[in-house]
Short mmCIF file of C-alpha atoms in Angstrom, two decimals:
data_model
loop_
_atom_site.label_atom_id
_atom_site.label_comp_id
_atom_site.label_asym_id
_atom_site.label_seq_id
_atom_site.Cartn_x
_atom_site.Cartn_y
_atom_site.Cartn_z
CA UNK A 1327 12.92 -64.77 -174.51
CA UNK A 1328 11.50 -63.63 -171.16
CA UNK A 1329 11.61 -59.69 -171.43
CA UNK A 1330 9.86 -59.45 -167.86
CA UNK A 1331 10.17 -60.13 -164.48
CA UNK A 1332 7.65 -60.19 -161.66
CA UNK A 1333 7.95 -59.75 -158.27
CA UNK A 1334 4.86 -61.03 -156.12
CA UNK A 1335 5.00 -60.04 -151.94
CA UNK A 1336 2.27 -62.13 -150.39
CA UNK A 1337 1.40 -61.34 -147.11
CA UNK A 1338 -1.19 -62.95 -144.46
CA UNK A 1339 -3.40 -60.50 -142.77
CA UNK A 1340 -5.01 -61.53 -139.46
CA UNK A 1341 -7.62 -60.48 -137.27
CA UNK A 1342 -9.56 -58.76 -140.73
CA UNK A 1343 -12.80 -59.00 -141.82
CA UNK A 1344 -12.81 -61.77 -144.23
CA UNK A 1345 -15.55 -59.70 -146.53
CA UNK A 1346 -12.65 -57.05 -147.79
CA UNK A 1347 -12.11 -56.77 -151.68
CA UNK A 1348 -9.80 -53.99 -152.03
CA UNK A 1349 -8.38 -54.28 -155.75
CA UNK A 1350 -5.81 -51.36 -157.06
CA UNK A 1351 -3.50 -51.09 -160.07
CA UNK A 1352 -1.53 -48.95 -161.66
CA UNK A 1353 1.97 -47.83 -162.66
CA UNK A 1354 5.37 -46.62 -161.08
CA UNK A 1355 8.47 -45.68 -162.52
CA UNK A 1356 9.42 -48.19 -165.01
CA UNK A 1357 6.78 -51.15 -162.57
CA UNK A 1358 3.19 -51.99 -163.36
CA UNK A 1359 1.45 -53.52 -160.22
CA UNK A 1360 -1.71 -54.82 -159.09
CA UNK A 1361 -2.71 -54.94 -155.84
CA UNK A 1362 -5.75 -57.36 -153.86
CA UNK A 1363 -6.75 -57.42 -150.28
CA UNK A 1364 -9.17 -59.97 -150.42
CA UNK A 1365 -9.93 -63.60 -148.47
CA UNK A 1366 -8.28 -66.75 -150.68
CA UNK A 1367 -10.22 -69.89 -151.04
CA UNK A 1368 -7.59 -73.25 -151.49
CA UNK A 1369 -7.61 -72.78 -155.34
CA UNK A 1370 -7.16 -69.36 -155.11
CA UNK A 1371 -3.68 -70.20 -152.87
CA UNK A 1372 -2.39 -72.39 -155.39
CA UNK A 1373 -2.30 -69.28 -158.25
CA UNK A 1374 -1.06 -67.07 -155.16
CA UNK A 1375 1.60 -69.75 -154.97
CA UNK A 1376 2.32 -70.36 -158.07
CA UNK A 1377 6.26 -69.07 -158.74
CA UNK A 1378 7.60 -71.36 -155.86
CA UNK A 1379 7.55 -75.23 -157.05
CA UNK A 1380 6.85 -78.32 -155.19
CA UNK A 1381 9.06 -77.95 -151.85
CA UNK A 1382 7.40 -74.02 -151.85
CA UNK A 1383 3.84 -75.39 -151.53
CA UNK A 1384 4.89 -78.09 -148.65
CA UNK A 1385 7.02 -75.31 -146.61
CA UNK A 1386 3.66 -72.64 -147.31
CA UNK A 1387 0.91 -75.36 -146.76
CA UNK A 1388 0.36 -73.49 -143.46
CA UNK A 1389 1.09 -69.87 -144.71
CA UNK A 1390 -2.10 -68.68 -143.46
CA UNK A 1391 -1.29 -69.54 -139.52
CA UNK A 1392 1.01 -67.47 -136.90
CA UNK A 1393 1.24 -68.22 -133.43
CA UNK A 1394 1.60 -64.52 -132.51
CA UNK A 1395 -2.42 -63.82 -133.46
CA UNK A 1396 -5.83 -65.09 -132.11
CA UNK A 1397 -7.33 -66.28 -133.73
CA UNK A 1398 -4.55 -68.45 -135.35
CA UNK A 1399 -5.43 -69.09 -138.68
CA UNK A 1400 -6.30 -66.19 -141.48
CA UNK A 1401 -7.67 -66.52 -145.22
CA UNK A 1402 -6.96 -63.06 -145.65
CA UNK A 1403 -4.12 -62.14 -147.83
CA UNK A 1404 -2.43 -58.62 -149.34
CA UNK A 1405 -0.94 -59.66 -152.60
CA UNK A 1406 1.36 -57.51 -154.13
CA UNK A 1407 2.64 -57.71 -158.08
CA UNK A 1408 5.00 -56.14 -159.70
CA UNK A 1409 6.05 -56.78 -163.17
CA UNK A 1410 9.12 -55.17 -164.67
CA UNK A 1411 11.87 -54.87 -167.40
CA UNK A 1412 14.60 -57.66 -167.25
CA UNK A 1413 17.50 -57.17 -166.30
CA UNK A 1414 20.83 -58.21 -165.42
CA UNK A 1415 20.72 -57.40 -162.19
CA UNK A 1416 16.63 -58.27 -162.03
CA UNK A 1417 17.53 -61.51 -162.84
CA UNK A 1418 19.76 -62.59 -159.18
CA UNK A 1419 17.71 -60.14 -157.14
CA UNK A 1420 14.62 -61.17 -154.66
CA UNK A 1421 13.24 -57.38 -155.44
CA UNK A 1422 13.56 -53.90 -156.66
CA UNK A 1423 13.85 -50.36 -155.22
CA UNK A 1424 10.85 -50.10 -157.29
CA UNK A 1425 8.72 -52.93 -155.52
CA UNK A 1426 9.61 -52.52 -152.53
CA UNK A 1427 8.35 -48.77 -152.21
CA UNK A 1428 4.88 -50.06 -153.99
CA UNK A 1429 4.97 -52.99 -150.97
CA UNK A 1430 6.06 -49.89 -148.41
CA UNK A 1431 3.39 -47.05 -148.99
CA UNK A 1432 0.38 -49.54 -149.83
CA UNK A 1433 1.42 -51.09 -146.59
CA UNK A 1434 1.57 -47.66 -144.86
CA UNK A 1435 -1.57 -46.22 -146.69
CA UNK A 1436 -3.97 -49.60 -145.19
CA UNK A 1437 -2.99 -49.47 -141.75
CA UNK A 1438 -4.44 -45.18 -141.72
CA UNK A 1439 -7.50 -46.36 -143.36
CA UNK A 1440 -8.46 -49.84 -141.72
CA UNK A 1441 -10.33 -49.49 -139.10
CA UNK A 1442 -7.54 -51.45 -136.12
CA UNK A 1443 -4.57 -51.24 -138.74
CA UNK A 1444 -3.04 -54.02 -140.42
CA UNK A 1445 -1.67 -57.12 -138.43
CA UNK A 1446 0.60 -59.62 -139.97
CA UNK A 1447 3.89 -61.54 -139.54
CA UNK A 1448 5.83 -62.03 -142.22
CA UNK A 1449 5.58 -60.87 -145.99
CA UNK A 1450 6.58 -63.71 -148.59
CA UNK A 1451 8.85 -62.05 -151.64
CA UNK A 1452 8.48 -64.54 -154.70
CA UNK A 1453 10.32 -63.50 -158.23
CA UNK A 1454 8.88 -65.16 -161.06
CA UNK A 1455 12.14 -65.94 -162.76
CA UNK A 1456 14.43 -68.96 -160.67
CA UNK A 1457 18.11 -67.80 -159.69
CA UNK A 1458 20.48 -69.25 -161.87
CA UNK A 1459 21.77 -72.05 -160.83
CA UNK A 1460 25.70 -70.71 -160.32
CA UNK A 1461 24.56 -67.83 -158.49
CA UNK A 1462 25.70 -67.73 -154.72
CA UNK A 1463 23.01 -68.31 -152.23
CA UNK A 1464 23.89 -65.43 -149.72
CA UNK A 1465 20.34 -65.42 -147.87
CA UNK A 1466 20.14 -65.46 -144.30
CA UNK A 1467 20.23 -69.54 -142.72
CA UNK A 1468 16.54 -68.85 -141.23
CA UNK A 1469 15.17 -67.59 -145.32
CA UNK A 1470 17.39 -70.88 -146.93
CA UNK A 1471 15.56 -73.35 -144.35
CA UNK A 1472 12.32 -71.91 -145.34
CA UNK A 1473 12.78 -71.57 -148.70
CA UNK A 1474 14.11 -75.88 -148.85
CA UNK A 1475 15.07 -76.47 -152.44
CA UNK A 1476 13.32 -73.05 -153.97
CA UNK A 1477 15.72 -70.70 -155.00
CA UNK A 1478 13.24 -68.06 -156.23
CA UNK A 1479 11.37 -67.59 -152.77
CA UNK A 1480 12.56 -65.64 -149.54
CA UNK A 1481 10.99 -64.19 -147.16
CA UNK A 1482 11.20 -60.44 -145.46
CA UNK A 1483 10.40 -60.30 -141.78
CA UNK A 1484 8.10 -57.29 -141.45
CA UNK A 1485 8.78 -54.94 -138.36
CA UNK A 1486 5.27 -54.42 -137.44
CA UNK A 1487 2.90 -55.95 -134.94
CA UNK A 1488 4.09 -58.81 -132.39
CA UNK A 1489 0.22 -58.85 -130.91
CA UNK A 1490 -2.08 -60.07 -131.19
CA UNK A 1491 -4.79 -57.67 -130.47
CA UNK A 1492 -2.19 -53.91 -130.00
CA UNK A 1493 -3.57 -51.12 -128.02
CA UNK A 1494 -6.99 -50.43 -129.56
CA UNK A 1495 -7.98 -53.35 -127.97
CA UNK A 1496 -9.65 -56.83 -129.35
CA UNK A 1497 -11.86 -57.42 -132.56
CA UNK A 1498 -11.46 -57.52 -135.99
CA UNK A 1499 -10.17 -54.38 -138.49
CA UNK A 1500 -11.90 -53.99 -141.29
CA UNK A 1501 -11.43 -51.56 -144.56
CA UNK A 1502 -14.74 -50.54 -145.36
CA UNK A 1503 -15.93 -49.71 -148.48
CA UNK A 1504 -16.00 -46.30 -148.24
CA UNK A 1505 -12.35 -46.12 -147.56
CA UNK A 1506 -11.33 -47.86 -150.68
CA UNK A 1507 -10.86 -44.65 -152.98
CA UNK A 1508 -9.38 -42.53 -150.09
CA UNK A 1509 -6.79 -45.52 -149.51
CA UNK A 1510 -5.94 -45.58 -152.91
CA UNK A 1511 -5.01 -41.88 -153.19
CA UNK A 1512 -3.42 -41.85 -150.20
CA UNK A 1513 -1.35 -44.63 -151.57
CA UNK A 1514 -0.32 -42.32 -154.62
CA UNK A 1515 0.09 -39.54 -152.45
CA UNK A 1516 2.77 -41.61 -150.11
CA UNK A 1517 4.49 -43.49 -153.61
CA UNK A 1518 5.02 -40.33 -155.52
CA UNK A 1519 5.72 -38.15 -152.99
CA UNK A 1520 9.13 -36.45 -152.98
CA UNK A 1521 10.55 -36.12 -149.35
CA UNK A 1522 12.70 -33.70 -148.56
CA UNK A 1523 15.00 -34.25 -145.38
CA UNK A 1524 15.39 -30.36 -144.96
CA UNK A 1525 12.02 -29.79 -145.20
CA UNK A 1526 10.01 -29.15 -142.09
CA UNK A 1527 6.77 -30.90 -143.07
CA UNK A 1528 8.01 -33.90 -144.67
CA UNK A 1529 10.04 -34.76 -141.67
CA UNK A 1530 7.34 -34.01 -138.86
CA UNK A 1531 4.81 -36.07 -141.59
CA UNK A 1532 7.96 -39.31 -141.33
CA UNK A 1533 7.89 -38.87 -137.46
CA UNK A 1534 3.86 -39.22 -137.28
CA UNK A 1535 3.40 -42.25 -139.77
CA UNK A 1536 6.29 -44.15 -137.95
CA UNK A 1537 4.98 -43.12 -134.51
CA UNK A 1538 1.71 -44.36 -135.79
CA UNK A 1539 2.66 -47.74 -137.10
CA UNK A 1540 5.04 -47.88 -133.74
CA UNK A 1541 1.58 -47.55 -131.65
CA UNK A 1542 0.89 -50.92 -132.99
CA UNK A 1543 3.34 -52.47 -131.57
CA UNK A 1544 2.86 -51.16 -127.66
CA UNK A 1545 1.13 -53.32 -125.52
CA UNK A 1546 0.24 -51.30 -122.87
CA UNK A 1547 -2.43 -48.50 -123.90
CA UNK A 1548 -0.81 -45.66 -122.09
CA UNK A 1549 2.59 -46.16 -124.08
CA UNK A 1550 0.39 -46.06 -126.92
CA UNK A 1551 -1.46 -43.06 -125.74
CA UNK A 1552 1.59 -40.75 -124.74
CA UNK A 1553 3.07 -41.58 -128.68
CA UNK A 1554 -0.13 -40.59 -129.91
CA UNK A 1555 0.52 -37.53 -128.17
CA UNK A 1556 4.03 -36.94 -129.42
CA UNK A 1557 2.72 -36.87 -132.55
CA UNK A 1558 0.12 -34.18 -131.87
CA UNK A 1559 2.19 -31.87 -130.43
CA UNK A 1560 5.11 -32.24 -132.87
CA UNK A 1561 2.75 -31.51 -136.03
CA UNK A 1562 0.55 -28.88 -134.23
CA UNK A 1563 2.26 -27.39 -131.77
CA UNK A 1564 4.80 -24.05 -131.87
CA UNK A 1565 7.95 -24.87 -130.53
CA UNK A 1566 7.60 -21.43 -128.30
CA UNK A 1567 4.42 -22.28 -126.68
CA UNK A 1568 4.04 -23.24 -123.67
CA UNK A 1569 0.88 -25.13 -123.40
CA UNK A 1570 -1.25 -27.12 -126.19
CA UNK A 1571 -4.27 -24.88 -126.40
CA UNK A 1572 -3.43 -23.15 -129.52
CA UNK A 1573 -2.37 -26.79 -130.60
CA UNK A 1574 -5.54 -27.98 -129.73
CA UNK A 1575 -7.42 -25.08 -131.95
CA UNK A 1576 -5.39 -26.11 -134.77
CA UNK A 1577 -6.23 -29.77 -134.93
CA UNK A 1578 -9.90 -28.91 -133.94
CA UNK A 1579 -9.97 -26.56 -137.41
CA UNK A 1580 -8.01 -28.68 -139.08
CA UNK A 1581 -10.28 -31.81 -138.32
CA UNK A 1582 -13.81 -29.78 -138.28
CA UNK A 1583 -16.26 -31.09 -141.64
CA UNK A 1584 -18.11 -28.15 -140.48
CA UNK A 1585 -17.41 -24.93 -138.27
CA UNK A 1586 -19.64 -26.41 -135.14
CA UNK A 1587 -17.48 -29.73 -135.13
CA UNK A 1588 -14.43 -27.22 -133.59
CA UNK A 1589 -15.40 -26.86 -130.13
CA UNK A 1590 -16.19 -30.47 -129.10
CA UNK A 1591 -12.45 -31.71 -130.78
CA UNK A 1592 -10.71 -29.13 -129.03
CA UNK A 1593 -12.68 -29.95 -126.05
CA UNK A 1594 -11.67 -33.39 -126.18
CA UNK A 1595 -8.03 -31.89 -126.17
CA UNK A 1596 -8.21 -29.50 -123.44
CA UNK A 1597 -11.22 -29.38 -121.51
CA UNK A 1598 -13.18 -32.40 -120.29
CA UNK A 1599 -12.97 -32.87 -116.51
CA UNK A 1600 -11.07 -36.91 -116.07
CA UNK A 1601 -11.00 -37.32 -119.68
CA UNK A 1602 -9.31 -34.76 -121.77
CA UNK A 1603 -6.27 -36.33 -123.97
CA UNK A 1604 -4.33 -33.32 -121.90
CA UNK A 1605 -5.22 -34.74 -118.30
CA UNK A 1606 -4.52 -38.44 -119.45
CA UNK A 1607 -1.25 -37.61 -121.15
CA UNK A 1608 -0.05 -35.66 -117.91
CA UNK A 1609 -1.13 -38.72 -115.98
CA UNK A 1610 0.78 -40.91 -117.98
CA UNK A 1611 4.09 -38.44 -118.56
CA UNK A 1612 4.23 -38.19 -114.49
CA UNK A 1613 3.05 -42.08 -113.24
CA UNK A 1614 0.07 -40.93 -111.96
CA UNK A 1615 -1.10 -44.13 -110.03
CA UNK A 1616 -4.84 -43.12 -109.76
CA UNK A 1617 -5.54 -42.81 -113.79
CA UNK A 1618 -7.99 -45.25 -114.32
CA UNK A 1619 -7.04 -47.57 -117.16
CA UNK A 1620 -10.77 -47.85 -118.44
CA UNK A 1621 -10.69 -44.20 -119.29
CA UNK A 1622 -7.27 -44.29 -120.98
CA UNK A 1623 -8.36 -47.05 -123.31
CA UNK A 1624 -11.78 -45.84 -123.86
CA UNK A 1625 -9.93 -41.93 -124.86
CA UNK A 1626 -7.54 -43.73 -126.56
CA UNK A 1627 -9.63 -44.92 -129.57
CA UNK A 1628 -10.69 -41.31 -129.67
CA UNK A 1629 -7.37 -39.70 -129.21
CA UNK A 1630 -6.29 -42.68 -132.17
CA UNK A 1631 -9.02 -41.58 -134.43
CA UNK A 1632 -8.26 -38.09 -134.19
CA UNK A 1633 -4.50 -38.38 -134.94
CA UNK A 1634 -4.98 -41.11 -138.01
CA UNK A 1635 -7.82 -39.09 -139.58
CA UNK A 1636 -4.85 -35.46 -138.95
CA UNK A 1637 -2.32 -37.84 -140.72
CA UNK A 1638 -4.33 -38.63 -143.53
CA UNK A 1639 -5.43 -35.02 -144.30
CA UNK A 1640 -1.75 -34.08 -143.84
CA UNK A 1641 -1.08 -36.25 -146.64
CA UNK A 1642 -3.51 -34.73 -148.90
CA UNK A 1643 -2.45 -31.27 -148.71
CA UNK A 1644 -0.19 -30.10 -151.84
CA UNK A 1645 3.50 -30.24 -151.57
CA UNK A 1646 3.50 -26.52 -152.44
CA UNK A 1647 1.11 -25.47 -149.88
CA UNK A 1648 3.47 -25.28 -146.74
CA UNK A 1649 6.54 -23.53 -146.82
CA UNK A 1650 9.80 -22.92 -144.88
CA UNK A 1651 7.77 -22.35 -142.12
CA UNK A 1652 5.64 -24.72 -141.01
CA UNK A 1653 4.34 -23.79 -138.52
CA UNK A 1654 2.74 -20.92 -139.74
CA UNK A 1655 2.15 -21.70 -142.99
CA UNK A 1656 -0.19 -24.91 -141.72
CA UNK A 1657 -1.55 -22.49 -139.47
CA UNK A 1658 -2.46 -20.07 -142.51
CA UNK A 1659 -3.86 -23.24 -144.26
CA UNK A 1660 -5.83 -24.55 -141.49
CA UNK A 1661 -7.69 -20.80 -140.94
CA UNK A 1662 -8.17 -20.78 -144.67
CA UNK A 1663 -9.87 -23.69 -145.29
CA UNK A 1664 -11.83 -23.79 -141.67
CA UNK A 1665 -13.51 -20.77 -142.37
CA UNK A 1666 -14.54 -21.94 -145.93
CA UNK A 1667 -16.68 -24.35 -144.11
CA UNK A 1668 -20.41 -24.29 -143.22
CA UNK A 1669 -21.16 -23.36 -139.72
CA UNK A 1670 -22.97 -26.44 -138.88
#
């Protein structure tokens, strides 16, 4: 008797360095799961592949191609298990609350540390038990024609990138080494974290990953810039003040490794002549037809840094650590642990 069930999301990743070998595992709840982000050779497919049956393969022989990317054609795959108790309801279902908050947060917890974010199309939900036969196919037309005679296969259209290249331009993302560890616990900081609609922090922290993963999917690279700078101002800025320099202090702190890091960051904020994030955003917020495009996309892989990097060490901090008042209780946090640092 089968006493588990596994639920595998395979999803193609384009435009990534085909070197990655991110492997993670753990548990959740009542799920184990083990996660790779790693290039597939054609053997390696087959085991990838290997809950569909014969009409899964022919519909998948191209899974690694999307017209929406260029290049066209990827080897690089996020695979996604996660096994689990049997159940009734297990049994007719294509996933679990369970899986898909493991697929969600590793998802959300790649695209902060790779190096361009995470491009793909479509993720590929496979169950390792079939449907019994009497139960109702109620998938979507579109998922039945994919899935041909399989009735343990569908597929989950993912709402993230429809470019091919997004705002930070063309070339390849990458997740280097050194981000492995700090992906993983940001992971486990996203998948067991408790959010708390009347809390202050936990909704500013929803508003800046979405309006992060939404940059992605802006073509033009002011759009991209002005949500970028949304996002600044709602996590750093005091809803009383009137302009972004104390703002601009606090992410400078709050970003510094060591005390002498402050001024240039806050600089980059406020005070360069042309190319301060401030001057560009104004540009952009008014239609300013002289801003030179060069120097918005150049600025924005700064501005992007900056803002991914804040997000990140926004995760990290404790849920206890910031109170009713957010505001001033980062503010308390961000003095505390600036001046704790060496001067240069």
């Amino acid at each position: 008797m089968v006493e588990n069930i596994t639920f595998r999301y395979v999803t193609p990743i384009f435009n990534h360095n085909p070197f990655v070998n991110f492997k993670h595992s753990g548990q959740y709840k009542d799920a184990s799961y083990t996660i790779n982000l790693k290039a597939y050779d054609s053997s390696e497919l087959i085991e990838l592949l290997k809950y569909g049956n014969n009409a899964t393969k022919r519909k998948l022989q191209n899974i690694g191609e999307s017209y929406r990317f260029s290049p066209s054609f990827t080897n690089v795959f996020l695979a996604v298990d996660i096994i689990q108790p049997l159940t009734k309801l297990r049994e007719i279902s294509s996933n679990t609350e369970e899986s898909r908050d493991i697929f969600h947060e590793i998802v959300s917890a790649l695209r902060l540390h790779t190096t361009r974010g995470l491009f793909f199309d479509y993720t590929y939900i496979f169950s390792s038990i079939p449907f019994p036969e009497s139960t109702p196919d109620t998938r979507p037309a579109i998922i039945r024609e994919l899935a041909g005679e399989v009735t343990n296969y569908s597929t989950l259209y993912s709402l993230t990138i429809p470019l091919s290249h997004g705002a930070l331009g063309y070339g390849k993302s990458a997740l280097p080494t050194q981000e492995h560890e700090p992906a993983k616990l940001t992971f486990q900081r996203l998948l067991y974290k408790e959010w708390d609609e009347a809390n202050t922090f936990d909704k500013l922290l929803k508003l800046a990953l979405e309006y992060h993963r939404l940059s992605f999917t802006l073509e033009r690279v002011d759009h991209a810039f002005l949500i970028l700078m949304v996002v600044f101002e709602a996590l750093f800025k005091k809803e009383d003040e009137n302009n972004i320099n104390n703002a601009a202090t606090r992410i400078a702190q709050f970003m510094a490794t060591v005390q002498k890091d402050m001024k240039p960051i806050r600089k980059a904020f406020l005070s360069r002549p042309v190319t301060s994030f401030l001057t560009i955003r104004n540009g952009i917020a008014h239609g300013d037809p002289t801003l030179d495009k060069v120097i918005v996309e150049a600025q924005y892989l700064e501005l992007y840094r900056y803002i991914t990097e804040a997000i990140i060490k926004l995760i990290k901090i404790p849920d206890n650590a910031i109170g009713t008042n957010y505001y001033d209780d980062l503010e308390k946090h961000i003095n505390e642990e600036f001046f704790k640092l060496k001067l240069s």
